[in-house]
Every structure is written in structure tokens, then in C-alpha cells.
mmCIF file of N, CA and C in Angstrom:
data_model
loop_
_atom_site.group_PDB
_atom_site.id
_atom_site.type_symbol
_atom_site.label_atom_id
_atom_site.label_comp_id
_atom_site.label_asym_id
_atom_site.label_seq_id
_atom_site.Cartn_x
_atom_site.Cartn_y
_atom_site.Cartn_z
ATOM 1 N N MET A 1 -14.911 14.206 12.270
ATOM 2 C CA MET A 1 -13.974 13.557 11.371
ATOM 3 C C MET A 1 -12.720 13.202 12.167
ATOM 4 N N SER A 2 -12.281 11.959 12.030
ATOM 5 C CA SER A 2 -11.092 11.480 12.724
ATOM 6 C C SER A 2 -9.945 11.219 11.757
ATOM 7 N N VAL A 3 -8.747 11.190 12.308
ATOM 8 C CA VAL A 3 -7.580 10.780 11.540
ATOM 9 C C VAL A 3 -7.339 9.296 11.855
ATOM 10 N N ARG A 4 -7.213 8.490 10.811
ATOM 11 C CA ARG A 4 -6.964 7.053 10.972
ATOM 12 C C ARG A 4 -5.776 6.669 10.099
ATOM 13 N N ALA A 5 -5.099 5.601 10.491
ATOM 14 C CA ALA A 5 -4.028 5.018 9.690
ATOM 15 C C ALA A 5 -4.566 3.777 8.997
ATOM 16 N N VAL A 6 -4.268 3.654 7.727
ATOM 17 C CA VAL A 6 -4.710 2.506 6.934
ATOM 18 C C VAL A 6 -3.459 1.844 6.371
ATOM 19 N N ARG A 7 -3.366 0.514 6.526
ATOM 20 C CA ARG A 7 -2.201 -0.227 6.057
ATOM 21 C C ARG A 7 -2.540 -0.997 4.780
ATOM 22 N N GLY A 8 -1.486 -1.232 4.015
ATOM 23 C CA GLY A 8 -1.611 -2.063 2.824
ATOM 24 C C GLY A 8 -0.257 -2.658 2.484
ATOM 25 N N ALA A 9 -0.262 -3.750 1.756
ATOM 26 C CA ALA A 9 0.978 -4.354 1.288
ATOM 27 C C ALA A 9 0.682 -5.182 0.053
ATOM 28 N N THR A 10 1.673 -5.297 -0.787
ATOM 29 C CA THR A 10 1.576 -6.144 -1.966
ATOM 30 C C THR A 10 2.929 -6.739 -2.257
ATOM 31 N N GLN A 11 2.942 -7.853 -2.928
ATOM 32 C CA GLN A 11 4.209 -8.490 -3.309
ATOM 33 C C GLN A 11 4.300 -8.521 -4.821
ATOM 34 N N LEU A 12 5.458 -8.185 -5.351
ATOM 35 C CA LEU A 12 5.729 -8.262 -6.766
ATOM 36 C C LEU A 12 6.354 -9.616 -7.079
ATOM 37 N N THR A 13 6.102 -10.117 -8.269
ATOM 38 C CA THR A 13 6.783 -11.349 -8.691
ATOM 39 C C THR A 13 8.104 -11.025 -9.351
ATOM 40 N N ASP A 14 8.210 -9.830 -9.957
ATOM 41 C CA ASP A 14 9.433 -9.389 -10.626
ATOM 42 C C ASP A 14 9.680 -7.922 -10.324
ATOM 43 N N ASP A 15 10.960 -7.558 -10.255
ATOM 44 C CA ASP A 15 11.335 -6.159 -10.040
ATOM 45 C C ASP A 15 11.389 -5.437 -11.377
ATOM 46 N N THR A 16 10.204 -5.080 -11.885
ATOM 47 C CA THR A 16 10.128 -4.298 -13.098
ATOM 48 C C THR A 16 9.328 -3.029 -12.818
ATOM 49 N N ARG A 17 9.618 -1.984 -13.572
ATOM 50 C CA ARG A 17 8.896 -0.728 -13.416
ATOM 51 C C ARG A 17 7.400 -0.943 -13.639
ATOM 52 N N GLU A 18 7.067 -1.694 -14.669
ATOM 53 C CA GLU A 18 5.661 -1.934 -15.000
ATOM 54 C C GLU A 18 4.920 -2.618 -13.852
ATOM 55 N N GLN A 19 5.540 -3.656 -13.277
ATOM 56 C CA GLN A 19 4.865 -4.360 -12.204
ATOM 57 C C GLN A 19 4.801 -3.514 -10.933
ATOM 58 N N MET A 20 5.818 -2.700 -10.664
ATOM 59 C CA MET A 20 5.770 -1.802 -9.500
ATOM 60 C C MET A 20 4.583 -0.844 -9.656
ATOM 61 N N LEU A 21 4.453 -0.225 -10.805
ATOM 62 C CA LEU A 21 3.362 0.722 -11.015
ATOM 63 C C LEU A 21 2.003 0.040 -10.940
ATOM 64 N N GLU A 22 1.894 -1.148 -11.537
ATOM 65 C CA GLU A 22 0.634 -1.889 -11.536
ATOM 66 C C GLU A 22 0.232 -2.332 -10.135
ATOM 67 N N ARG A 23 1.149 -2.952 -9.407
ATOM 68 C CA ARG A 23 0.803 -3.521 -8.101
ATOM 69 C C ARG A 23 0.563 -2.432 -7.051
ATOM 70 N N VAL A 24 1.342 -1.354 -7.097
ATOM 71 C CA VAL A 24 1.115 -0.276 -6.127
ATOM 72 C C VAL A 24 -0.191 0.453 -6.425
ATOM 73 N N ALA A 25 -0.485 0.699 -7.683
ATOM 74 C CA ALA A 25 -1.768 1.323 -8.027
ATOM 75 C C ALA A 25 -2.930 0.429 -7.588
ATOM 76 N N GLU A 26 -2.793 -0.873 -7.787
ATOM 77 C CA GLU A 26 -3.822 -1.804 -7.352
ATOM 78 C C GLU A 26 -4.021 -1.744 -5.826
ATOM 79 N N MET A 27 -2.903 -1.721 -5.086
ATOM 80 C CA MET A 27 -2.973 -1.660 -3.626
ATOM 81 C C MET A 27 -3.649 -0.378 -3.160
ATOM 82 N N VAL A 28 -3.252 0.733 -3.720
ATOM 83 C CA VAL A 28 -3.829 2.023 -3.311
ATOM 84 C C VAL A 28 -5.319 2.080 -3.645
ATOM 85 N N THR A 29 -5.699 1.653 -4.838
ATOM 86 C CA THR A 29 -7.113 1.712 -5.197
ATOM 87 C C THR A 29 -7.941 0.730 -4.389
ATOM 88 N N GLU A 30 -7.383 -0.421 -4.031
ATOM 89 C CA GLU A 30 -8.096 -1.372 -3.156
ATOM 90 C C GLU A 30 -8.288 -0.787 -1.752
ATOM 91 N N VAL A 31 -7.271 -0.115 -1.218
ATOM 92 C CA VAL A 31 -7.405 0.543 0.086
ATOM 93 C C VAL A 31 -8.498 1.600 0.021
ATOM 94 N N MET A 32 -8.510 2.356 -1.067
ATOM 95 C CA MET A 32 -9.528 3.398 -1.234
ATOM 96 C C MET A 32 -10.936 2.792 -1.303
ATOM 97 N N ALA A 33 -11.085 1.762 -2.111
ATOM 98 C CA ALA A 33 -12.411 1.138 -2.282
ATOM 99 C C ALA A 33 -12.882 0.471 -0.990
ATOM 100 N N ALA A 34 -11.996 -0.222 -0.302
ATOM 101 C CA ALA A 34 -12.364 -0.951 0.911
ATOM 102 C C ALA A 34 -12.786 -0.008 2.038
ATOM 103 N N ASN A 35 -12.301 1.229 1.991
ATOM 104 C CA ASN A 35 -12.575 2.188 3.073
ATOM 105 C C ASN A 35 -13.378 3.395 2.601
ATOM 106 N N GLN A 36 -13.908 3.322 1.398
ATOM 107 C CA GLN A 36 -14.720 4.396 0.804
ATOM 108 C C GLN A 36 -13.997 5.741 0.912
ATOM 109 N N LEU A 37 -12.746 5.764 0.413
ATOM 110 C CA LEU A 37 -11.909 6.972 0.469
ATOM 111 C C LEU A 37 -11.765 7.592 -0.900
ATOM 112 N N GLU A 38 -11.601 8.913 -0.891
ATOM 113 C CA GLU A 38 -11.245 9.678 -2.095
ATOM 114 C C GLU A 38 -9.853 10.229 -1.874
ATOM 115 N N VAL A 39 -9.188 10.667 -2.912
ATOM 116 C CA VAL A 39 -7.838 11.222 -2.794
ATOM 117 C C VAL A 39 -7.819 12.357 -1.758
ATOM 118 N N ASP A 40 -8.847 13.201 -1.736
ATOM 119 C CA ASP A 40 -8.900 14.338 -0.804
ATOM 120 C C ASP A 40 -8.953 13.898 0.662
ATOM 121 N N ASP A 41 -9.264 12.655 0.945
ATOM 122 C CA ASP A 41 -9.299 12.156 2.321
ATOM 123 C C ASP A 41 -7.902 11.839 2.857
ATOM 124 N N PHE A 42 -6.912 11.741 1.979
ATOM 125 C CA PHE A 42 -5.556 11.345 2.378
ATOM 126 C C PHE A 42 -4.773 12.558 2.897
ATOM 127 N N ILE A 43 -4.144 12.383 4.039
ATOM 128 C CA ILE A 43 -3.276 13.393 4.629
ATOM 129 C C ILE A 43 -1.849 13.166 4.162
ATOM 130 N N SER A 44 -1.376 11.927 4.238
ATOM 131 C CA SER A 44 -0.027 11.562 3.795
ATOM 132 C C SER A 44 0.052 10.063 3.626
ATOM 133 N N VAL A 45 1.061 9.618 2.862
ATOM 134 C CA VAL A 45 1.276 8.185 2.665
ATOM 135 C C VAL A 45 2.775 7.895 2.749
ATOM 136 N N ILE A 46 3.104 6.882 3.536
ATOM 137 C CA ILE A 46 4.468 6.371 3.625
ATOM 138 C C ILE A 46 4.496 5.044 2.905
ATOM 139 N N PHE A 47 5.398 4.910 1.938
ATOM 140 C CA PHE A 47 5.609 3.631 1.253
ATOM 141 C C PHE A 47 6.974 3.096 1.676
ATOM 142 N N THR A 48 7.049 1.789 1.921
ATOM 143 C CA THR A 48 8.349 1.144 2.110
ATOM 144 C C THR A 48 8.456 0.030 1.077
ATOM 145 N N ALA A 49 9.709 -0.260 0.718
ATOM 146 C CA ALA A 49 9.968 -1.340 -0.225
ATOM 147 C C ALA A 49 11.166 -2.133 0.268
ATOM 148 N N THR A 50 11.135 -3.432 0.036
ATOM 149 C CA THR A 50 12.284 -4.263 0.388
ATOM 150 C C THR A 50 13.450 -3.906 -0.525
ATOM 151 N N SER A 51 14.668 -4.198 -0.084
ATOM 152 C CA SER A 51 15.857 -3.744 -0.807
ATOM 153 C C SER A 51 16.047 -4.412 -2.166
ATOM 154 N N ASP A 52 15.281 -5.442 -2.466
ATOM 155 C CA ASP A 52 15.375 -6.096 -3.780
ATOM 156 C C ASP A 52 14.496 -5.430 -4.835
ATOM 157 N N LEU A 53 13.810 -4.342 -4.481
ATOM 158 C CA LEU A 53 12.997 -3.584 -5.434
ATOM 159 C C LEU A 53 13.668 -2.252 -5.733
ATOM 160 N N VAL A 54 14.123 -2.113 -6.972
ATOM 161 C CA VAL A 54 14.874 -0.906 -7.344
ATOM 162 C C VAL A 54 14.427 -0.308 -8.686
ATOM 163 N N ALA A 55 13.434 -0.895 -9.331
ATOM 164 C CA ALA A 55 13.042 -0.479 -10.670
ATOM 165 C C ALA A 55 12.266 0.846 -10.724
ATOM 166 N N GLU A 56 11.559 1.190 -9.637
ATOM 167 C CA GLU A 56 10.767 2.427 -9.631
ATOM 168 C C GLU A 56 10.376 2.775 -8.214
ATOM 169 N N PHE A 57 10.113 4.047 -7.953
ATOM 170 C CA PHE A 57 9.610 4.497 -6.650
ATOM 171 C C PHE A 57 8.134 4.130 -6.536
ATOM 172 N N PRO A 58 7.719 3.511 -5.418
ATOM 173 C CA PRO A 58 6.290 3.210 -5.248
ATOM 174 C C PRO A 58 5.409 4.444 -5.301
ATOM 175 N N ALA A 59 5.888 5.551 -4.805
ATOM 176 C CA ALA A 59 5.079 6.772 -4.779
ATOM 177 C C ALA A 59 4.707 7.256 -6.166
ATOM 178 N N TYR A 60 5.514 6.917 -7.154
ATOM 179 C CA TYR A 60 5.196 7.342 -8.539
ATOM 180 C C TYR A 60 3.847 6.798 -8.987
ATOM 181 N N ALA A 61 3.523 5.587 -8.582
ATOM 182 C CA ALA A 61 2.235 4.997 -8.930
ATOM 183 C C ALA A 61 1.086 5.780 -8.315
ATOM 184 N N ALA A 62 1.255 6.213 -7.075
ATOM 185 C CA ALA A 62 0.205 7.004 -6.422
ATOM 186 C C ALA A 62 0.057 8.365 -7.087
ATOM 187 N N ARG A 63 1.164 8.961 -7.495
ATOM 188 C CA ARG A 63 1.088 10.249 -8.195
ATOM 189 C C ARG A 63 0.261 10.120 -9.455
ATOM 190 N N SER A 64 0.397 8.998 -10.154
ATOM 191 C CA SER A 64 -0.357 8.794 -11.388
ATOM 192 C C SER A 64 -1.840 8.591 -11.136
ATOM 193 N N LEU A 65 -2.238 8.327 -9.873
ATOM 194 C CA LEU A 65 -3.635 8.163 -9.491
ATOM 195 C C LEU A 65 -4.255 9.476 -9.007
ATOM 196 N N GLY A 66 -3.506 10.570 -9.065
ATOM 197 C CA GLY A 66 -4.029 11.873 -8.663
ATOM 198 C C GLY A 66 -3.590 12.338 -7.299
ATOM 199 N N PHE A 67 -2.550 11.723 -6.732
ATOM 200 C CA PHE A 67 -2.058 12.093 -5.405
ATOM 201 C C PHE A 67 -1.021 13.219 -5.474
ATOM 202 N N GLY A 68 -1.106 14.089 -6.438
ATOM 203 C CA GLY A 68 -0.125 15.147 -6.652
ATOM 204 C C GLY A 68 0.009 16.109 -5.493
ATOM 205 N N GLU A 69 -1.035 16.340 -4.742
ATOM 206 C CA GLU A 69 -0.979 17.288 -3.629
ATOM 207 C C GLU A 69 -0.899 16.614 -2.266
ATOM 208 N N VAL A 70 -0.827 15.274 -2.265
ATOM 209 C CA VAL A 70 -0.722 14.521 -1.017
ATOM 210 C C VAL A 70 0.766 14.248 -0.748
ATOM 211 N N PRO A 71 1.275 14.596 0.444
ATOM 212 C CA PRO A 71 2.677 14.286 0.762
ATOM 213 C C PRO A 71 2.896 12.762 0.762
ATOM 214 N N LEU A 72 3.871 12.335 -0.042
ATOM 215 C CA LEU A 72 4.243 10.928 -0.168
ATOM 216 C C LEU A 72 5.727 10.785 0.107
ATOM 217 N N ILE A 73 6.125 9.679 0.706
ATOM 218 C CA ILE A 73 7.541 9.407 0.904
ATOM 219 C C ILE A 73 7.778 7.912 0.761
ATOM 220 N N CYS A 74 8.973 7.592 0.257
ATOM 221 C CA CYS A 74 9.388 6.197 0.125
ATOM 222 C C CYS A 74 10.561 5.942 1.053
ATOM 223 N N ALA A 75 10.628 4.740 1.614
ATOM 224 C CA ALA A 75 11.716 4.345 2.493
ATOM 225 C C ALA A 75 12.008 2.862 2.289
ATOM 226 N N ARG A 76 13.142 2.442 2.819
ATOM 227 C CA ARG A 76 13.537 1.034 2.760
ATOM 228 C C ARG A 76 12.957 0.269 3.939
ATOM 229 N N GLU A 77 12.509 -0.918 3.662
ATOM 230 C CA GLU A 77 12.054 -1.829 4.718
ATOM 231 C C GLU A 77 13.295 -2.414 5.395
ATOM 232 N N LEU A 78 13.205 -2.754 6.659
ATOM 233 C CA LEU A 78 14.312 -3.401 7.360
ATOM 234 C C LEU A 78 14.678 -4.715 6.684
ATOM 235 N N GLU A 79 15.966 -5.016 6.631
ATOM 236 C CA GLU A 79 16.425 -6.276 6.050
ATOM 237 C C GLU A 79 16.581 -7.303 7.160
ATOM 238 N N ILE A 80 15.564 -8.110 7.336
ATOM 239 C CA ILE A 80 15.528 -9.134 8.376
ATOM 240 C C ILE A 80 15.651 -10.494 7.696
ATOM 241 N N ASP A 81 16.538 -11.342 8.211
ATOM 242 C CA ASP A 81 16.717 -12.673 7.652
ATOM 243 C C ASP A 81 15.390 -13.399 7.586
ATOM 244 N N GLY A 82 15.088 -13.966 6.431
ATOM 245 C CA GLY A 82 13.868 -14.747 6.262
ATOM 246 C C GLY A 82 12.636 -13.934 5.941
ATOM 247 N N SER A 83 12.770 -12.623 5.814
ATOM 248 C CA SER A 83 11.580 -11.817 5.523
ATOM 249 C C SER A 83 11.136 -12.006 4.061
ATOM 250 N N MET A 84 9.903 -11.703 3.798
ATOM 251 C CA MET A 84 9.332 -11.886 2.471
ATOM 252 C C MET A 84 9.995 -10.942 1.477
ATOM 253 N N PRO A 85 10.380 -11.452 0.298
ATOM 254 C CA PRO A 85 11.019 -10.598 -0.712
ATOM 255 C C PRO A 85 10.000 -9.830 -1.550
ATOM 256 N N ARG A 86 10.491 -8.788 -2.205
ATOM 257 C CA ARG A 86 9.738 -7.990 -3.202
ATOM 258 C C ARG A 86 8.402 -7.481 -2.669
ATOM 259 N N VAL A 87 8.434 -6.856 -1.497
ATOM 260 C CA VAL A 87 7.205 -6.371 -0.867
ATOM 261 C C VAL A 87 7.220 -4.845 -0.781
ATOM 262 N N VAL A 88 6.096 -4.257 -1.145
ATOM 263 C CA VAL A 88 5.856 -2.833 -0.951
ATOM 264 C C VAL A 88 4.754 -2.708 0.085
ATOM 265 N N ARG A 89 5.000 -1.880 1.090
ATOM 266 C CA ARG A 89 4.006 -1.622 2.130
ATOM 267 C C ARG A 89 3.612 -0.147 2.078
ATOM 268 N N MET A 90 2.428 0.135 2.574
ATOM 269 C CA MET A 90 2.008 1.531 2.699
ATOM 270 C C MET A 90 1.319 1.736 4.028
ATOM 271 N N MET A 91 1.480 2.933 4.569
ATOM 272 C CA MET A 91 0.682 3.358 5.703
ATOM 273 C C MET A 91 0.195 4.758 5.346
ATOM 274 N N ALA A 92 -1.106 4.860 5.206
ATOM 275 C CA ALA A 92 -1.744 6.123 4.831
ATOM 276 C C ALA A 92 -2.447 6.710 6.038
ATOM 277 N N HIS A 93 -2.312 8.006 6.188
ATOM 278 C CA HIS A 93 -3.066 8.743 7.206
ATOM 279 C C HIS A 93 -4.216 9.429 6.484
ATOM 280 N N VAL A 94 -5.433 9.130 6.954
ATOM 281 C CA VAL A 94 -6.626 9.621 6.258
ATOM 282 C C VAL A 94 -7.595 10.280 7.247
ATOM 283 N N GLU A 95 -8.451 11.136 6.682
ATOM 284 C CA GLU A 95 -9.553 11.697 7.440
ATOM 285 C C GLU A 95 -10.803 10.891 7.092
ATOM 286 N N THR A 96 -11.497 10.393 8.104
ATOM 287 C CA THR A 96 -12.668 9.554 7.873
ATOM 288 C C THR A 96 -13.589 9.586 9.096
ATOM 289 N N ASP A 97 -14.834 9.278 8.842
ATOM 290 C CA ASP A 97 -15.804 9.132 9.923
ATOM 291 C C ASP A 97 -15.826 7.702 10.463
ATOM 292 N N ARG A 98 -15.104 6.795 9.841
ATOM 293 C CA ARG A 98 -15.078 5.404 10.263
ATOM 294 C C ARG A 98 -14.348 5.256 11.606
ATOM 295 N N ALA A 99 -14.884 4.358 12.417
ATOM 296 C CA ALA A 99 -14.195 4.015 13.675
ATOM 297 C C ALA A 99 -12.956 3.198 13.350
ATOM 298 N N ARG A 100 -12.015 3.198 14.252
ATOM 299 C CA ARG A 100 -10.767 2.438 14.035
ATOM 300 C C ARG A 100 -11.061 0.989 13.686
ATOM 301 N N ALA A 101 -12.022 0.379 14.340
ATOM 302 C CA ALA A 101 -12.366 -1.027 14.102
ATOM 303 C C ALA A 101 -13.012 -1.249 12.731
ATOM 304 N N GLU A 102 -13.479 -0.184 12.087
ATOM 305 C CA GLU A 102 -14.127 -0.291 10.773
ATOM 306 C C GLU A 102 -13.141 -0.107 9.612
ATOM 307 N N ILE A 103 -11.888 0.212 9.915
ATOM 308 C CA ILE A 103 -10.874 0.394 8.862
ATOM 309 C C ILE A 103 -10.486 -0.991 8.327
ATOM 310 N N THR A 104 -10.437 -1.086 7.008
ATOM 311 C CA THR A 104 -10.025 -2.331 6.361
ATOM 312 C C THR A 104 -8.617 -2.137 5.799
ATOM 313 N N HIS A 105 -7.688 -2.960 6.272
ATOM 314 C CA HIS A 105 -6.313 -2.963 5.794
ATOM 315 C C HIS A 105 -6.232 -4.003 4.683
ATOM 316 N N VAL A 106 -5.512 -3.679 3.617
ATOM 317 C CA VAL A 106 -5.546 -4.505 2.411
ATOM 318 C C VAL A 106 -4.159 -5.079 2.119
ATOM 319 N N TYR A 107 -4.078 -6.392 2.046
ATOM 320 C CA TYR A 107 -2.820 -7.090 1.728
ATOM 321 C C TYR A 107 -3.076 -7.977 0.509
ATOM 322 N N LEU A 108 -2.285 -7.750 -0.540
ATOM 323 C CA LEU A 108 -2.521 -8.409 -1.811
ATOM 324 C C LEU A 108 -1.395 -9.366 -2.194
ATOM 325 N N HIS A 109 -1.745 -10.288 -3.076
ATOM 326 C CA HIS A 109 -0.792 -11.247 -3.626
ATOM 327 C C HIS A 109 -0.119 -11.992 -2.474
ATOM 328 N N GLY A 110 1.168 -12.271 -2.550
ATOM 329 C CA GLY A 110 1.846 -13.020 -1.493
ATOM 330 C C GLY A 110 1.862 -12.303 -0.167
ATOM 331 N N ALA A 111 1.724 -10.986 -0.190
ATOM 332 C CA ALA A 111 1.743 -10.198 1.044
ATOM 333 C C ALA A 111 0.532 -10.454 1.919
ATOM 334 N N ALA A 112 -0.483 -11.134 1.388
ATOM 335 C CA ALA A 112 -1.658 -11.468 2.197
ATOM 336 C C ALA A 112 -1.296 -12.300 3.413
ATOM 337 N N ALA A 113 -0.156 -12.999 3.343
ATOM 338 C CA ALA A 113 0.282 -13.837 4.469
ATOM 339 C C ALA A 113 0.914 -13.024 5.593
ATOM 340 N N LEU A 114 1.197 -11.761 5.360
ATOM 341 C CA LEU A 114 1.921 -10.961 6.358
ATOM 342 C C LEU A 114 1.100 -10.636 7.599
ATOM 343 N N ARG A 115 -0.134 -10.245 7.446
ATOM 344 C CA ARG A 115 -0.925 -9.768 8.584
ATOM 345 C C ARG A 115 -2.365 -10.228 8.518
ATOM 346 N N SER A 116 -2.576 -11.514 8.498
ATOM 347 C CA SER A 116 -3.958 -12.015 8.451
ATOM 348 C C SER A 116 -4.708 -11.655 9.721
ATOM 349 N N ASP A 117 -3.991 -11.328 10.794
ATOM 350 C CA ASP A 117 -4.635 -10.905 12.035
ATOM 351 C C ASP A 117 -5.179 -9.500 11.977
ATOM 352 N N LEU A 118 -4.682 -8.692 11.049
ATOM 353 C CA LEU A 118 -5.007 -7.263 11.005
ATOM 354 C C LEU A 118 -5.971 -6.906 9.895
ATOM 355 N N THR A 119 -6.144 -7.771 8.947
ATOM 356 C CA THR A 119 -6.822 -7.381 7.722
ATOM 357 C C THR A 119 -7.917 -8.341 7.315
ATOM 358 N N LYS A 120 -8.822 -7.807 6.556
ATOM 359 C CA LYS A 120 -9.718 -8.652 5.785
ATOM 360 C C LYS A 120 -8.961 -8.893 4.487
ATOM 361 N N VAL A 121 -8.357 -10.055 4.374
ATOM 362 C CA VAL A 121 -7.422 -10.348 3.293
ATOM 363 C C VAL A 121 -8.117 -10.299 1.948
ATOM 364 N N ARG A 122 -7.527 -9.590 1.026
ATOM 365 C CA ARG A 122 -7.982 -9.538 -0.366
ATOM 366 C C ARG A 122 -6.885 -10.202 -1.186
ATOM 367 N N SER A 123 -6.895 -11.521 -1.221
ATOM 368 C CA SER A 123 -5.860 -12.273 -1.914
ATOM 369 C C SER A 123 -6.156 -12.274 -3.406
ATOM 370 N N MET A 124 -5.131 -11.975 -4.196
ATOM 371 C CA MET A 124 -5.274 -11.909 -5.634
ATOM 372 C C MET A 124 -4.388 -12.993 -6.237
ATOM 373 N N PRO A 125 -4.826 -13.659 -7.275
ATOM 374 C CA PRO A 125 -3.964 -14.681 -7.907
ATOM 375 C C PRO A 125 -2.774 -14.021 -8.563
ATOM 376 N N ASP A 126 -1.594 -14.638 -8.417
ATOM 377 C CA ASP A 126 -0.412 -14.139 -9.077
ATOM 378 C C ASP A 126 -0.472 -14.456 -10.556
ATOM 379 N N GLU A 127 0.159 -13.593 -11.349
ATOM 380 C CA GLU A 127 0.166 -13.783 -12.797
ATOM 381 C C GLU A 127 1.367 -14.600 -13.196
#
């Protein structure tokens, strides 16, 4: 069993608590499905959010998915001129038998444009 890092990102259309919980839960469950992971496979998760997102902590959405015993932390994304607004990113450390090249990183909604070089893009239509 190896430790691997799995990346994900999603973009919100509005800074609301409901959309934060919905989009982060979607991102986490897509990462899990794409990499055949269970909650027990997660060692820790770091969430970052751009400074224009203040309605809710991204980690709260993961807690509601059963991540109560997984260490989670939220941080601010760097404020770089021209960067994409309303983005939540995650980097999860997991235990898996998958090789590094077999890890699927998941970028949803507008965030799919961030790292097309790194991911098998799972683009979702915005509501």
C-alpha cells in the first residue's frame, strides 16, 4: 500500500453556504469514485478557497460525508492578479495500491480549465 496525493478543484457560481456544501461534496465524491476510494483510505485533506468565498468552510462538506476522523484543514488560496474566482481546491493524502500514474485528479465546473495537463477532466455544466 502506497501513500498518494490526489488533487481536485471546483468553481462556485455564487458564494452561498448551500453551493459550497454541494460543490465540495460533489468534488470529494467524484475524487473517491474516480480513484475507487473509501473514507478509510484518506489520511488527511487540505482544502483551499479563494478569498471571495466566505459563506462556509469547505471542510464542513467533507465532515457531512463521514470524514469525522480524517484530519481536515482549510486555508486561503494565494491572491494572484487574474486568477480564477470562487475556487475551492483540495489535496488529499490517501492509501492506495494504485500507481502514481493511475491516480485521477478531478476538476469540476469552471475549475476544469485549471489543470487539463494533470487530470482526466470531469467537466460539469454550470447551473
